[in-house]
mmJSON file of the N, C-alpha and C atoms, coordinates in Angstrom:
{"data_MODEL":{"atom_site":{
"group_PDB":["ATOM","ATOM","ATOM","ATOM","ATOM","ATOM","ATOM","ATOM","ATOM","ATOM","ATOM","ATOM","ATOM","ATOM","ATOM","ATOM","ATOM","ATOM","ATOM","ATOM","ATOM","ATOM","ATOM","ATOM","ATOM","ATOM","ATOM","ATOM","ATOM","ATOM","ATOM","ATOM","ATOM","ATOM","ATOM","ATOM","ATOM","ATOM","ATOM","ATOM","ATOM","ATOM","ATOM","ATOM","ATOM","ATOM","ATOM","ATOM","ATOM","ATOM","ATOM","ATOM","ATOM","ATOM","ATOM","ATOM","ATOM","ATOM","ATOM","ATOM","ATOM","ATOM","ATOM","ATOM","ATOM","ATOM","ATOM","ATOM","ATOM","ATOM","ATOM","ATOM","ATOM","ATOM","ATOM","ATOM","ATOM","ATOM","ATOM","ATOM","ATOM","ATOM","ATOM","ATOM","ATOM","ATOM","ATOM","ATOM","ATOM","ATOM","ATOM","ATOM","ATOM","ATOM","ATOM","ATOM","ATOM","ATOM","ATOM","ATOM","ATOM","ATOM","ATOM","ATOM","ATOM","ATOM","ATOM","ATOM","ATOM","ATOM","ATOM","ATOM","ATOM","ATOM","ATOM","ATOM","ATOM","ATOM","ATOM","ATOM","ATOM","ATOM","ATOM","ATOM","ATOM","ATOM","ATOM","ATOM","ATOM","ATOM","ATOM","ATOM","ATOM","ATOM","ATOM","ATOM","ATOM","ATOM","ATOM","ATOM","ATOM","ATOM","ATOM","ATOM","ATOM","ATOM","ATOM","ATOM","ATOM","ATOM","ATOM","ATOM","ATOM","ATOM","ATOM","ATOM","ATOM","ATOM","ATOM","ATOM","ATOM","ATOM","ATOM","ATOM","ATOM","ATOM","ATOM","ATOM","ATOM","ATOM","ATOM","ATOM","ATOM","ATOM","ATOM","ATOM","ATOM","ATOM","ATOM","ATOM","ATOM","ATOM","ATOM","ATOM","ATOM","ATOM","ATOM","ATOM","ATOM","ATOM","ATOM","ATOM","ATOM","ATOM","ATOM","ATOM","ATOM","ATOM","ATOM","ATOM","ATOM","ATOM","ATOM","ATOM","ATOM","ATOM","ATOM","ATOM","ATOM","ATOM","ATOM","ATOM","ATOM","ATOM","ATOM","ATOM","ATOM","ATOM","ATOM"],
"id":[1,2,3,4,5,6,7,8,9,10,11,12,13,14,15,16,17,18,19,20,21,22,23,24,25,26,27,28,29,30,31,32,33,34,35,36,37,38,39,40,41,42,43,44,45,46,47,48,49,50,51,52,53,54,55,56,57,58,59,60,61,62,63,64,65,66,67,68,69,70,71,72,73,74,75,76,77,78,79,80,81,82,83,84,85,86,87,88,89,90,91,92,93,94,95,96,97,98,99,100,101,102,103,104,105,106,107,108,109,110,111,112,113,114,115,116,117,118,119,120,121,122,123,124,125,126,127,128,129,130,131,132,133,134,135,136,137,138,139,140,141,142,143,144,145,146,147,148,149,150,151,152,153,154,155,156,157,158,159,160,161,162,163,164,165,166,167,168,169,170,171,172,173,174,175,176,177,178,179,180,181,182,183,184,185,186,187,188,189,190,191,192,193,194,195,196,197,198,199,200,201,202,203,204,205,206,207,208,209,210,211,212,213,214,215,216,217,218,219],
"type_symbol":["N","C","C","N","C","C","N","C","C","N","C","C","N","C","C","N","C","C","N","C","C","N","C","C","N","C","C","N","C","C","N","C","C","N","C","C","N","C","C","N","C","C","N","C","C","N","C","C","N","C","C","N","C","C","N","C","C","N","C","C","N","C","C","N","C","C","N","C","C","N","C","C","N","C","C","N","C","C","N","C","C","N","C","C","N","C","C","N","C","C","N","C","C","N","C","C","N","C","C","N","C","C","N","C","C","N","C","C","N","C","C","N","C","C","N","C","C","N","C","C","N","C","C","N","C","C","N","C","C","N","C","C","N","C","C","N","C","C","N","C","C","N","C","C","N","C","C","N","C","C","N","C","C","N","C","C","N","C","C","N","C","C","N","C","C","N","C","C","N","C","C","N","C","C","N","C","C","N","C","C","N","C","C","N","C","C","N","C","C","N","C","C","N","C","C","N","C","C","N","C","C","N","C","C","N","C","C","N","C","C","N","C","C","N","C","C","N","C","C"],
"label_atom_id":["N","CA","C","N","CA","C","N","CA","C","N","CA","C","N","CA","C","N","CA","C","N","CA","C","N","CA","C","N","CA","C","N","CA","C","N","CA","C","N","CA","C","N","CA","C","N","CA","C","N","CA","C","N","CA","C","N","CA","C","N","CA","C","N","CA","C","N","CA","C","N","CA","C","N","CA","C","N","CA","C","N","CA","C","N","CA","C","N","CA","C","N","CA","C","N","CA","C","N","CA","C","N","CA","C","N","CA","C","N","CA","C","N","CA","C","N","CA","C","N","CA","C","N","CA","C","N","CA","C","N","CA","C","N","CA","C","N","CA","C","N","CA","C","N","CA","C","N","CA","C","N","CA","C","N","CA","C","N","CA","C","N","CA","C","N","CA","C","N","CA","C","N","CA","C","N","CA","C","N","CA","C","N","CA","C","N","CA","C","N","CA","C","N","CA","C","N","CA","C","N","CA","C","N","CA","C","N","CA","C","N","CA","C","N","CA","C","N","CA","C","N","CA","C","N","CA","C","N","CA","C","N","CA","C","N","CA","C","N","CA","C","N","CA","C","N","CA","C","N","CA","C","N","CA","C"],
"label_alt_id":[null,null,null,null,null,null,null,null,null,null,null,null,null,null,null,null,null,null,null,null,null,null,null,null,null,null,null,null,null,null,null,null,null,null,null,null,null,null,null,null,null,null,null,null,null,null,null,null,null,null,null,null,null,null,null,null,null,null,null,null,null,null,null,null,null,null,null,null,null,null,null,null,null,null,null,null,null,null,null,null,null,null,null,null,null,null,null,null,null,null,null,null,null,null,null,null,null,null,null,null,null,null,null,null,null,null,null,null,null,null,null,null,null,null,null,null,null,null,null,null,null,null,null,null,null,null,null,null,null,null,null,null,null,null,null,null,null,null,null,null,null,null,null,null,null,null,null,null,null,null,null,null,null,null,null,null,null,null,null,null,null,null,null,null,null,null,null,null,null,null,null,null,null,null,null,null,null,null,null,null,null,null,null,null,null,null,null,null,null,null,null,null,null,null,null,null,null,null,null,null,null,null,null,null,null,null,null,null,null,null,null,null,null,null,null,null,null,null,null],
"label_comp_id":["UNK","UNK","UNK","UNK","UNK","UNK","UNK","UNK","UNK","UNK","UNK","UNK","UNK","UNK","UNK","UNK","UNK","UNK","UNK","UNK","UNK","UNK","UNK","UNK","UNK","UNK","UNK","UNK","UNK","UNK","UNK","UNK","UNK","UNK","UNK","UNK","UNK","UNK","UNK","UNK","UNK","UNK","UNK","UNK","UNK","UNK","UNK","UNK","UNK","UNK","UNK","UNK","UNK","UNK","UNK","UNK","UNK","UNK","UNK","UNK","UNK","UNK","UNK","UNK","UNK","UNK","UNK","UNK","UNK","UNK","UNK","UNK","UNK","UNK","UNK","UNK","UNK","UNK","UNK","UNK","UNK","UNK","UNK","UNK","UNK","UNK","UNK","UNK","UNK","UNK","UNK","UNK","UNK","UNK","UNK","UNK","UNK","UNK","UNK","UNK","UNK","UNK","UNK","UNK","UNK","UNK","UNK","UNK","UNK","UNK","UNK","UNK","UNK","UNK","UNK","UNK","UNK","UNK","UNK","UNK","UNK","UNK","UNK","UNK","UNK","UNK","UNK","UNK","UNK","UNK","UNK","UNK","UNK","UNK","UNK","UNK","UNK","UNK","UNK","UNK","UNK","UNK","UNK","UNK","UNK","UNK","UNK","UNK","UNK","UNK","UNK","UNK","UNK","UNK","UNK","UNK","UNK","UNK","UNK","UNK","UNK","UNK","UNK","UNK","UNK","UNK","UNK","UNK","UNK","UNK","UNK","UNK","UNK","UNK","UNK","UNK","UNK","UNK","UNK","UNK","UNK","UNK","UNK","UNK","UNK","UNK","UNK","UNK","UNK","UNK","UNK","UNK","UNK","UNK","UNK","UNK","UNK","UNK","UNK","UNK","UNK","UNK","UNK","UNK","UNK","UNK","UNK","UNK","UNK","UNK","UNK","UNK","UNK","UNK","UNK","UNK","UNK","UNK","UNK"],
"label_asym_id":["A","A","A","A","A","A","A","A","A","A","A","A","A","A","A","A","A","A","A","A","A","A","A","A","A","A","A","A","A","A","A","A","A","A","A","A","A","A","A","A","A","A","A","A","A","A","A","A","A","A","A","A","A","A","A","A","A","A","A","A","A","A","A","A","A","A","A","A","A","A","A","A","A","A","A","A","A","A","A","A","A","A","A","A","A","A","A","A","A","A","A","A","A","A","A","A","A","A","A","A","A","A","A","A","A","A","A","A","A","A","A","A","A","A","A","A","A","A","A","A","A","A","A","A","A","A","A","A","A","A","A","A","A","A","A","A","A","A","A","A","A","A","A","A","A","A","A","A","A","A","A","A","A","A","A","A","A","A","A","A","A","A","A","A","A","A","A","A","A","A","A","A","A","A","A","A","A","A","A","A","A","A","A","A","A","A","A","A","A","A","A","A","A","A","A","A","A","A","A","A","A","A","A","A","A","A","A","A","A","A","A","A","A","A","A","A","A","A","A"],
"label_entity_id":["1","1","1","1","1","1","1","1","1","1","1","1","1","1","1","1","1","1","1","1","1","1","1","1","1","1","1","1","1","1","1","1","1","1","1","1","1","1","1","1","1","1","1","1","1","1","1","1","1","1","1","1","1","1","1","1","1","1","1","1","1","1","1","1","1","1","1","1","1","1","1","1","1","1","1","1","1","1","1","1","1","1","1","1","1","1","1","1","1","1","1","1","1","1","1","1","1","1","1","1","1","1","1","1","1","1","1","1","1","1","1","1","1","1","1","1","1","1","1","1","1","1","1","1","1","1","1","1","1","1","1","1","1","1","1","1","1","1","1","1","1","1","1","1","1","1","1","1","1","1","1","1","1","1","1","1","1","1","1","1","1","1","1","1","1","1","1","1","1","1","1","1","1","1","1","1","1","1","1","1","1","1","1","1","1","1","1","1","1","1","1","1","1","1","1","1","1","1","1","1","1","1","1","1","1","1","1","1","1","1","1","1","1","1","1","1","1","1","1"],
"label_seq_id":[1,1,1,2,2,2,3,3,3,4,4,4,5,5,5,6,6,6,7,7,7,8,8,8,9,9,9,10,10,10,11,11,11,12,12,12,13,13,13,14,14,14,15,15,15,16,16,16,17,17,17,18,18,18,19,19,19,20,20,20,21,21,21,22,22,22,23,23,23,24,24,24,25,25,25,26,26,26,27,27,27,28,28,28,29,29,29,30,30,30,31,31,31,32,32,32,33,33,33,34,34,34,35,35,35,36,36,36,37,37,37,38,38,38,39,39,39,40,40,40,41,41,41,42,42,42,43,43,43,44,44,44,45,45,45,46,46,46,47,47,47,48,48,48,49,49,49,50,50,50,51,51,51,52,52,52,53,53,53,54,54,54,55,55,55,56,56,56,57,57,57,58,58,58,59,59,59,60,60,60,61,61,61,62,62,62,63,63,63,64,64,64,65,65,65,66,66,66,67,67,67,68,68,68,69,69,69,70,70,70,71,71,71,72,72,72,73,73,73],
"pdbx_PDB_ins_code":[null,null,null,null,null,null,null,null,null,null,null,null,null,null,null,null,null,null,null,null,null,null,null,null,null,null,null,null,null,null,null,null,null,null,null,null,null,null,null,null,null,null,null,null,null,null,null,null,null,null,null,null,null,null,null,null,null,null,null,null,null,null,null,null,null,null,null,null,null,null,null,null,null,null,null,null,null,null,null,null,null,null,null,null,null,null,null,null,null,null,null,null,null,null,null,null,null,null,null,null,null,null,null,null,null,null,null,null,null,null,null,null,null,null,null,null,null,null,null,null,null,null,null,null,null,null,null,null,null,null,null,null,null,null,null,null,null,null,null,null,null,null,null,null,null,null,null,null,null,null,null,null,null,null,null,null,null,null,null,null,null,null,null,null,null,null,null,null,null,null,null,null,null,null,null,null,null,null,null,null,null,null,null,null,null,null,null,null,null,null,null,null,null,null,null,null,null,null,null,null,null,null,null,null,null,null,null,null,null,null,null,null,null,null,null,null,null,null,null],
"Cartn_x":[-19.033,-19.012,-19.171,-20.091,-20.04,-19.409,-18.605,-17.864,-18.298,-18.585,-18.828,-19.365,-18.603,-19.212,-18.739,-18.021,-17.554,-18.131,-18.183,-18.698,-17.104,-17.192,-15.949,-16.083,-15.232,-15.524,-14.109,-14.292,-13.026,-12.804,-11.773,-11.38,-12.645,-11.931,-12.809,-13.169,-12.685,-13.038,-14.131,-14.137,-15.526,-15.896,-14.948,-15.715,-15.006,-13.69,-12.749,-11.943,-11.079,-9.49,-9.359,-10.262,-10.125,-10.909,-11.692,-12.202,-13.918,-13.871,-15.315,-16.608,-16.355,-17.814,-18.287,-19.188,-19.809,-20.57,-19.833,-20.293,-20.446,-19.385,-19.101,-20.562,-21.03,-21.491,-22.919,-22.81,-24.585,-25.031,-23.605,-23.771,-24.288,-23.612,-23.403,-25.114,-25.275,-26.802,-28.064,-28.029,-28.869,-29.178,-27.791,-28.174,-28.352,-28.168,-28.477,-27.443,-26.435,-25.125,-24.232,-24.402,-23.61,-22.439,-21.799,-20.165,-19.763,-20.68,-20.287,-20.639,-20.943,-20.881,-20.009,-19.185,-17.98,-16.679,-16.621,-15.644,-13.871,-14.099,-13.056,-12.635,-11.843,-11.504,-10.381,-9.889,-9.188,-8.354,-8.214,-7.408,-6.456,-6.616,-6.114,-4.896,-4.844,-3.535,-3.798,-2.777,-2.904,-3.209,-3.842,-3.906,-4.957,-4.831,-5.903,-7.255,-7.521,-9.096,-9.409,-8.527,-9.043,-8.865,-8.442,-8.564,-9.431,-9.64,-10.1,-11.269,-12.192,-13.291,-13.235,-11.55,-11.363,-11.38,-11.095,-11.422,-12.446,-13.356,-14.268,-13.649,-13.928,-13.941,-12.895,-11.994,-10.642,-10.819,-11.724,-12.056,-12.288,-11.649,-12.117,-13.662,-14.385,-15.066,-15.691,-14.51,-15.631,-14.706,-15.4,-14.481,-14.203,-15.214,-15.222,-14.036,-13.617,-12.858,-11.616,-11.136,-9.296,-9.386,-8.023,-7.454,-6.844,-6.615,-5.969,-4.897,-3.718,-3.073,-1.747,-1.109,-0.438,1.127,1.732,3.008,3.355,4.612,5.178,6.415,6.238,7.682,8.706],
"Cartn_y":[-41.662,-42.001,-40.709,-40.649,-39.742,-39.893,-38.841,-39.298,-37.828,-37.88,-36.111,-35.58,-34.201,-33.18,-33.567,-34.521,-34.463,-35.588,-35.052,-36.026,-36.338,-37.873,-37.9,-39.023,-38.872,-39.363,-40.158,-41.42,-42.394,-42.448,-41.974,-41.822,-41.275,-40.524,-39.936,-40.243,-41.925,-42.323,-42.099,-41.814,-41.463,-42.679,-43.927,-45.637,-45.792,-44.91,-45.341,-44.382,-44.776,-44.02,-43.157,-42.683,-41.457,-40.799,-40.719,-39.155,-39.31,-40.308,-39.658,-40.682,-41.423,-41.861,-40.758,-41.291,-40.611,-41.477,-42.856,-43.509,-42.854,-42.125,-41.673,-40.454,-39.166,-38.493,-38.905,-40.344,-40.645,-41.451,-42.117,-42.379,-41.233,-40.587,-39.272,-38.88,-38.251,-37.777,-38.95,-39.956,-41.07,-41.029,-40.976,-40.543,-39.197,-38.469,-37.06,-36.345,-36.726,-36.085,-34.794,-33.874,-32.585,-32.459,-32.255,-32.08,-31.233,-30.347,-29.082,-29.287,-30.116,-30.61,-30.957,-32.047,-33.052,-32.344,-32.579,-32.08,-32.784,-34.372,-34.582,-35.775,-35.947,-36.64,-37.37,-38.732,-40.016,-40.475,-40.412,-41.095,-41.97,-43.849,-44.167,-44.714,-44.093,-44.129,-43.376,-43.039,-41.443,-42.025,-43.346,-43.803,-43.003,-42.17,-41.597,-42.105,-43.509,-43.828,-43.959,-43.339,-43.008,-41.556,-40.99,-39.442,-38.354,-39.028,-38.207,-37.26,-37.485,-36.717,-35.418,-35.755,-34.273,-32.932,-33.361,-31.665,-31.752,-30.619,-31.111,-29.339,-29.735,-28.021,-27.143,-27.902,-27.444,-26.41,-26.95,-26.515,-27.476,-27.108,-28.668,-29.042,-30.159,-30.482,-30.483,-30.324,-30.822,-29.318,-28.24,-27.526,-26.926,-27.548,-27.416,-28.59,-29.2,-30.568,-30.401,-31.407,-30.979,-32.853,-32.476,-33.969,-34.314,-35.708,-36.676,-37.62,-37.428,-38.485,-38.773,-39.914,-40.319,-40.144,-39.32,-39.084,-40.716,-40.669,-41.792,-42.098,-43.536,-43.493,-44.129],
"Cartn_z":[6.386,7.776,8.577,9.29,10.361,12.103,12.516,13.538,14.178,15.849,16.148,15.793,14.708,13.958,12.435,12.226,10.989,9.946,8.805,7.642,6.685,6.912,6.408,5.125,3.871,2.897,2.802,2.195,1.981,0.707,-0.016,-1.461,-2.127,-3.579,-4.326,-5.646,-5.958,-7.278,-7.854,-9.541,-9.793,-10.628,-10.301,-11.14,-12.265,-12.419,-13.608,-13.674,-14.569,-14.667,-15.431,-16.442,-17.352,-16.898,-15.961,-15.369,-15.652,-16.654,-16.914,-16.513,-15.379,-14.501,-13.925,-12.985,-12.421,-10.782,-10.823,-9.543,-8.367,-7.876,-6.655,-6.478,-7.688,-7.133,-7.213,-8.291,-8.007,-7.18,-6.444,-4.698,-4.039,-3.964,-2.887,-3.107,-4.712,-4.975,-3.951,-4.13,-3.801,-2.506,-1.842,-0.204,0.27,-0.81,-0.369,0.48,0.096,0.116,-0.755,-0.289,-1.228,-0.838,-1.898,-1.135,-0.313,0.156,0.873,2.28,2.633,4.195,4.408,3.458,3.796,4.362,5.855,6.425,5.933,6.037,6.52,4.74,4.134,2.923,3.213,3.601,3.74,2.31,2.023,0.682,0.957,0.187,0.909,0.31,-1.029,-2.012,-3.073,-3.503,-4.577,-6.32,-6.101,-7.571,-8.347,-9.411,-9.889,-9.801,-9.901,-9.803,-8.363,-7.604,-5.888,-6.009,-6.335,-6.474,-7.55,-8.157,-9.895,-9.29,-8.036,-7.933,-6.922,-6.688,-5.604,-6.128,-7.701,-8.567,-9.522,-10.116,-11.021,-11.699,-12.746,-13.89,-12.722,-12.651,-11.992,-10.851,-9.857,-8.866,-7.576,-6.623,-5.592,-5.646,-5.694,-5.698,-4.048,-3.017,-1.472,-0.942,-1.377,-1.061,0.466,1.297,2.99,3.513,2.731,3.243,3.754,4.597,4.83,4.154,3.169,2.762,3.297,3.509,4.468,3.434,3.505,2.363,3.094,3.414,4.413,3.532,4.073,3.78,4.016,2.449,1.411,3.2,3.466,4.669,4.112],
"occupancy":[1.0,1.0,1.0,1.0,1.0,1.0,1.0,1.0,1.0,1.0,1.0,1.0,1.0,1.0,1.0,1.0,1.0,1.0,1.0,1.0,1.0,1.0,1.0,1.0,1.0,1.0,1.0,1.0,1.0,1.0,1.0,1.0,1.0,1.0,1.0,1.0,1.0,1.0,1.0,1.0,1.0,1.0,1.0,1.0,1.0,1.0,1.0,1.0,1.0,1.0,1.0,1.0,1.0,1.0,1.0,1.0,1.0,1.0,1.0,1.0,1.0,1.0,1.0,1.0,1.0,1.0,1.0,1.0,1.0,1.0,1.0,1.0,1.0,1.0,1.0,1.0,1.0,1.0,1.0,1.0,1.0,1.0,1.0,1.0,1.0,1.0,1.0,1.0,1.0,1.0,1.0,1.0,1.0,1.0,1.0,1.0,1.0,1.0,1.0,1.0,1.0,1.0,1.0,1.0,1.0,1.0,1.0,1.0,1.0,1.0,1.0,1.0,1.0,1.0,1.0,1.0,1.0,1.0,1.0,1.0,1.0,1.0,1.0,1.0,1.0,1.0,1.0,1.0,1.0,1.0,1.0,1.0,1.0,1.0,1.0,1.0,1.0,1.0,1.0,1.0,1.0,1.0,1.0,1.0,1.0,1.0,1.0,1.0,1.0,1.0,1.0,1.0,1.0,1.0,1.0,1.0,1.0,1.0,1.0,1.0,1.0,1.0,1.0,1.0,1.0,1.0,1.0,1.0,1.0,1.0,1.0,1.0,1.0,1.0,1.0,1.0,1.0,1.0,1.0,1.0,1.0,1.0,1.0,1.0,1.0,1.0,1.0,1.0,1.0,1.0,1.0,1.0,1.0,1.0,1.0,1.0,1.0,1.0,1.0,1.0,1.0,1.0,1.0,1.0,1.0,1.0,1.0,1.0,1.0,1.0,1.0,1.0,1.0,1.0,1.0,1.0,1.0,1.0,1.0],
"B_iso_or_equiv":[0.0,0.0,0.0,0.0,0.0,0.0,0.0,0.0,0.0,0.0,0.0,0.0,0.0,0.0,0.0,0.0,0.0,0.0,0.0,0.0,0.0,0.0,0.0,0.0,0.0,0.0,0.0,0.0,0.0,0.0,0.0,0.0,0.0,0.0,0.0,0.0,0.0,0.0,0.0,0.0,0.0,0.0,0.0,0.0,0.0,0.0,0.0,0.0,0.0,0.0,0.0,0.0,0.0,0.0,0.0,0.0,0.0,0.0,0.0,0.0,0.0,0.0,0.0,0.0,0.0,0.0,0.0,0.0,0.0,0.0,0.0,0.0,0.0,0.0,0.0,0.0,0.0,0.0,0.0,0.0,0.0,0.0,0.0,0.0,0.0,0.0,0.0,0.0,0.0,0.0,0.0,0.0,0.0,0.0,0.0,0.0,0.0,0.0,0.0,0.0,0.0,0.0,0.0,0.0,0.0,0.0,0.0,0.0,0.0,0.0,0.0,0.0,0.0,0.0,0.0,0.0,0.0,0.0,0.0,0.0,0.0,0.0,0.0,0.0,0.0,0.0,0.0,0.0,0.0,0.0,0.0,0.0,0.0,0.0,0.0,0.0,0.0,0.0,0.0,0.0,0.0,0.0,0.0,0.0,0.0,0.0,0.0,0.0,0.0,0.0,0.0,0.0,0.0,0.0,0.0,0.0,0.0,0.0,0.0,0.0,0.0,0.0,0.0,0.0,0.0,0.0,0.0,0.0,0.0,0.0,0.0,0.0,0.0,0.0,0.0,0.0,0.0,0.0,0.0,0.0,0.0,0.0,0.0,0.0,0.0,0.0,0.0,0.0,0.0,0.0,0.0,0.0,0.0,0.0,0.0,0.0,0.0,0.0,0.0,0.0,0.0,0.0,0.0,0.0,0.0,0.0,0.0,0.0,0.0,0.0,0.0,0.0,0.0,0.0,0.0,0.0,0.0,0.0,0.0],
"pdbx_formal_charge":[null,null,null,null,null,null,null,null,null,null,null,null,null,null,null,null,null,null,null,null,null,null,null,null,null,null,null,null,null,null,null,null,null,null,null,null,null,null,null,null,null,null,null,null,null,null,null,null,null,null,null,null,null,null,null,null,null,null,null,null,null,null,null,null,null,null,null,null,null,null,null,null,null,null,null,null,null,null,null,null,null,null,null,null,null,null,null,null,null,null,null,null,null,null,null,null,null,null,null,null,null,null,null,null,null,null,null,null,null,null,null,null,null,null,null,null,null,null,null,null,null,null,null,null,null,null,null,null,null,null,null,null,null,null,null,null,null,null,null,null,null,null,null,null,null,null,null,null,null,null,null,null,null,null,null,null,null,null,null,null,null,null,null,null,null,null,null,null,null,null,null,null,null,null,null,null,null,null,null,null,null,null,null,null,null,null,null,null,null,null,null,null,null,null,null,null,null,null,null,null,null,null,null,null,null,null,null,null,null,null,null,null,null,null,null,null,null,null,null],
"auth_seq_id":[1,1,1,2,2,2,3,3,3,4,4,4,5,5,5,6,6,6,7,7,7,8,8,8,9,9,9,10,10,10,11,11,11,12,12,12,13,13,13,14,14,14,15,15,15,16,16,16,17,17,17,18,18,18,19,19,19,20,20,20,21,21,21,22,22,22,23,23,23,24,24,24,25,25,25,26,26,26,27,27,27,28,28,28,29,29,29,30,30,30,31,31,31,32,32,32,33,33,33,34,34,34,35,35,35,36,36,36,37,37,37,38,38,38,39,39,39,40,40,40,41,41,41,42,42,42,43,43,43,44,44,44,45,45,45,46,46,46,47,47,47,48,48,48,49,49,49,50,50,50,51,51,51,52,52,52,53,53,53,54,54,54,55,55,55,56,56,56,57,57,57,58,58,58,59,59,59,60,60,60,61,61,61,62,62,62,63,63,63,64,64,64,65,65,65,66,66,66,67,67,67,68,68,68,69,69,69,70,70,70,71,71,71,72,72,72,73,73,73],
"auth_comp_id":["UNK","UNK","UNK","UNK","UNK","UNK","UNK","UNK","UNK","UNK","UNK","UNK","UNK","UNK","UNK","UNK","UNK","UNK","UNK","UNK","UNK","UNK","UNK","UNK","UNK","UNK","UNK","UNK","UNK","UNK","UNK","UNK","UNK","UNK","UNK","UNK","UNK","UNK","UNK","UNK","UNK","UNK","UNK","UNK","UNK","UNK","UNK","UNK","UNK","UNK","UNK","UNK","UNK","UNK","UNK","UNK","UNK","UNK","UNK","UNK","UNK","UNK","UNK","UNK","UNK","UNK","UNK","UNK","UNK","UNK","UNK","UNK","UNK","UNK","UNK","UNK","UNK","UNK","UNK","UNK","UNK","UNK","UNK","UNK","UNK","UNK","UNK","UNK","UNK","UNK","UNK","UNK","UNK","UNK","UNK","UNK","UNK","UNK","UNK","UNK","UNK","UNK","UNK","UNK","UNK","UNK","UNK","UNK","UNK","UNK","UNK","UNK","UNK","UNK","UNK","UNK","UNK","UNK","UNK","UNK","UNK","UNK","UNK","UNK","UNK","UNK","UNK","UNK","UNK","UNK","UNK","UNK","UNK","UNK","UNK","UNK","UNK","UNK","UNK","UNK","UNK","UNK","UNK","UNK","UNK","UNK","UNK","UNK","UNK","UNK","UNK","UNK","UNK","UNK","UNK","UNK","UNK","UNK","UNK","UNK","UNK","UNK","UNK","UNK","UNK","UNK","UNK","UNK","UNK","UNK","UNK","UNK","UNK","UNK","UNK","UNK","UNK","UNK","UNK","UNK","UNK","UNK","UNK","UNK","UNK","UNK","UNK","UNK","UNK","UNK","UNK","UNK","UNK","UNK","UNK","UNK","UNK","UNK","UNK","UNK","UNK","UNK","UNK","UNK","UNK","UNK","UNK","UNK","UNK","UNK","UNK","UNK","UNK","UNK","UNK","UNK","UNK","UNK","UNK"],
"auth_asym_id":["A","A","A","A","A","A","A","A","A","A","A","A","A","A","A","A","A","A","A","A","A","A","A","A","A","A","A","A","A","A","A","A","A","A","A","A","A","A","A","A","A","A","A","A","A","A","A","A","A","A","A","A","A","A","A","A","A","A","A","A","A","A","A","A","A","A","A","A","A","A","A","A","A","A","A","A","A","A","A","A","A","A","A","A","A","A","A","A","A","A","A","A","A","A","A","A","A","A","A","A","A","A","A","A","A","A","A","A","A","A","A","A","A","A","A","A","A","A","A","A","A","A","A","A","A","A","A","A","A","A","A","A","A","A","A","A","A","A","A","A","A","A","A","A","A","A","A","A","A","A","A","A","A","A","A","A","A","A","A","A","A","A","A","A","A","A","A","A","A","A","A","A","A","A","A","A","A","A","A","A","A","A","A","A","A","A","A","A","A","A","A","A","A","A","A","A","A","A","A","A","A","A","A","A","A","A","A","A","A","A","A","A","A","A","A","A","A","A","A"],
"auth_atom_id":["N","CA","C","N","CA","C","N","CA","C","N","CA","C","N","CA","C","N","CA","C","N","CA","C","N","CA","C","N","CA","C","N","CA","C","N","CA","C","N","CA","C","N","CA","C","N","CA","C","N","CA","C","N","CA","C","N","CA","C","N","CA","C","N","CA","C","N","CA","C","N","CA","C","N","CA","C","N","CA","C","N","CA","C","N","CA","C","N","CA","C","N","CA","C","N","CA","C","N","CA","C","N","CA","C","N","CA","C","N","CA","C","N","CA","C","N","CA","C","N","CA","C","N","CA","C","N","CA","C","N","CA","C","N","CA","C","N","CA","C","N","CA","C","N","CA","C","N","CA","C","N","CA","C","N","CA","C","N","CA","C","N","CA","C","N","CA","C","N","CA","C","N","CA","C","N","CA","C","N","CA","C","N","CA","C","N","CA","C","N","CA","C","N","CA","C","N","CA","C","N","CA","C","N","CA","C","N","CA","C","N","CA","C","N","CA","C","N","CA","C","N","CA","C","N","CA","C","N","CA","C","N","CA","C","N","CA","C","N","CA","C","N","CA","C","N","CA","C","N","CA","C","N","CA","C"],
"pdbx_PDB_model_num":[1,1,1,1,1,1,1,1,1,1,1,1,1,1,1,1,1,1,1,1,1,1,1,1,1,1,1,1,1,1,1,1,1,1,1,1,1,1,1,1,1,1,1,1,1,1,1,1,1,1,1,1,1,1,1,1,1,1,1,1,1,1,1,1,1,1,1,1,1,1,1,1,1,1,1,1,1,1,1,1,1,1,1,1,1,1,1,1,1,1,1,1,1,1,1,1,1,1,1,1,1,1,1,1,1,1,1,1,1,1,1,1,1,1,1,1,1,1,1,1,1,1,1,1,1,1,1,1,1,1,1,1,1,1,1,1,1,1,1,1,1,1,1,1,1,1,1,1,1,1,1,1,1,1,1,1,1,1,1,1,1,1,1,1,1,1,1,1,1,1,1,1,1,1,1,1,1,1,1,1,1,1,1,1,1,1,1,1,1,1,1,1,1,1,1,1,1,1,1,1,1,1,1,1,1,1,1,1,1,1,1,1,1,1,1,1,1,1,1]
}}}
């Protein structure tokens, strides 16, 4: 979603729970999306198959991003 100046991404599943799809970045590839634009990252629960694609080879994967994860009330 683009809003303003910001490119903002909603969860980072990569299409399963052990880590090893690849849905999310051959979305991203298709539209011609690199992670290094993506300003803004939404998460909209900390379940690993919504998170697994925020690190890759233990490095952030969107590394321009600020994460968004809604403190537990």
């Amino acid at each position: 979603m683009k809003k303003n100046n910001h490119l903002i991404l909603f969860d980072t599943g990569t299409g399963d729970i052990n880590g090893k799809g690849r849905k999310l970045f051959d979305v991203l590839f298709r539209v011609s999306i690199k992670p290094e634009p993506i300003t803004d990252i939404v998460i909209t629960h900390g379940h690993l198959d919504y998170i697994r694609g925020l690190v890759r080879g233990n490095k952030p994967t969107f590394s321009n991003a600020v994460v968004y994860l809604k403190k537990r009330s």
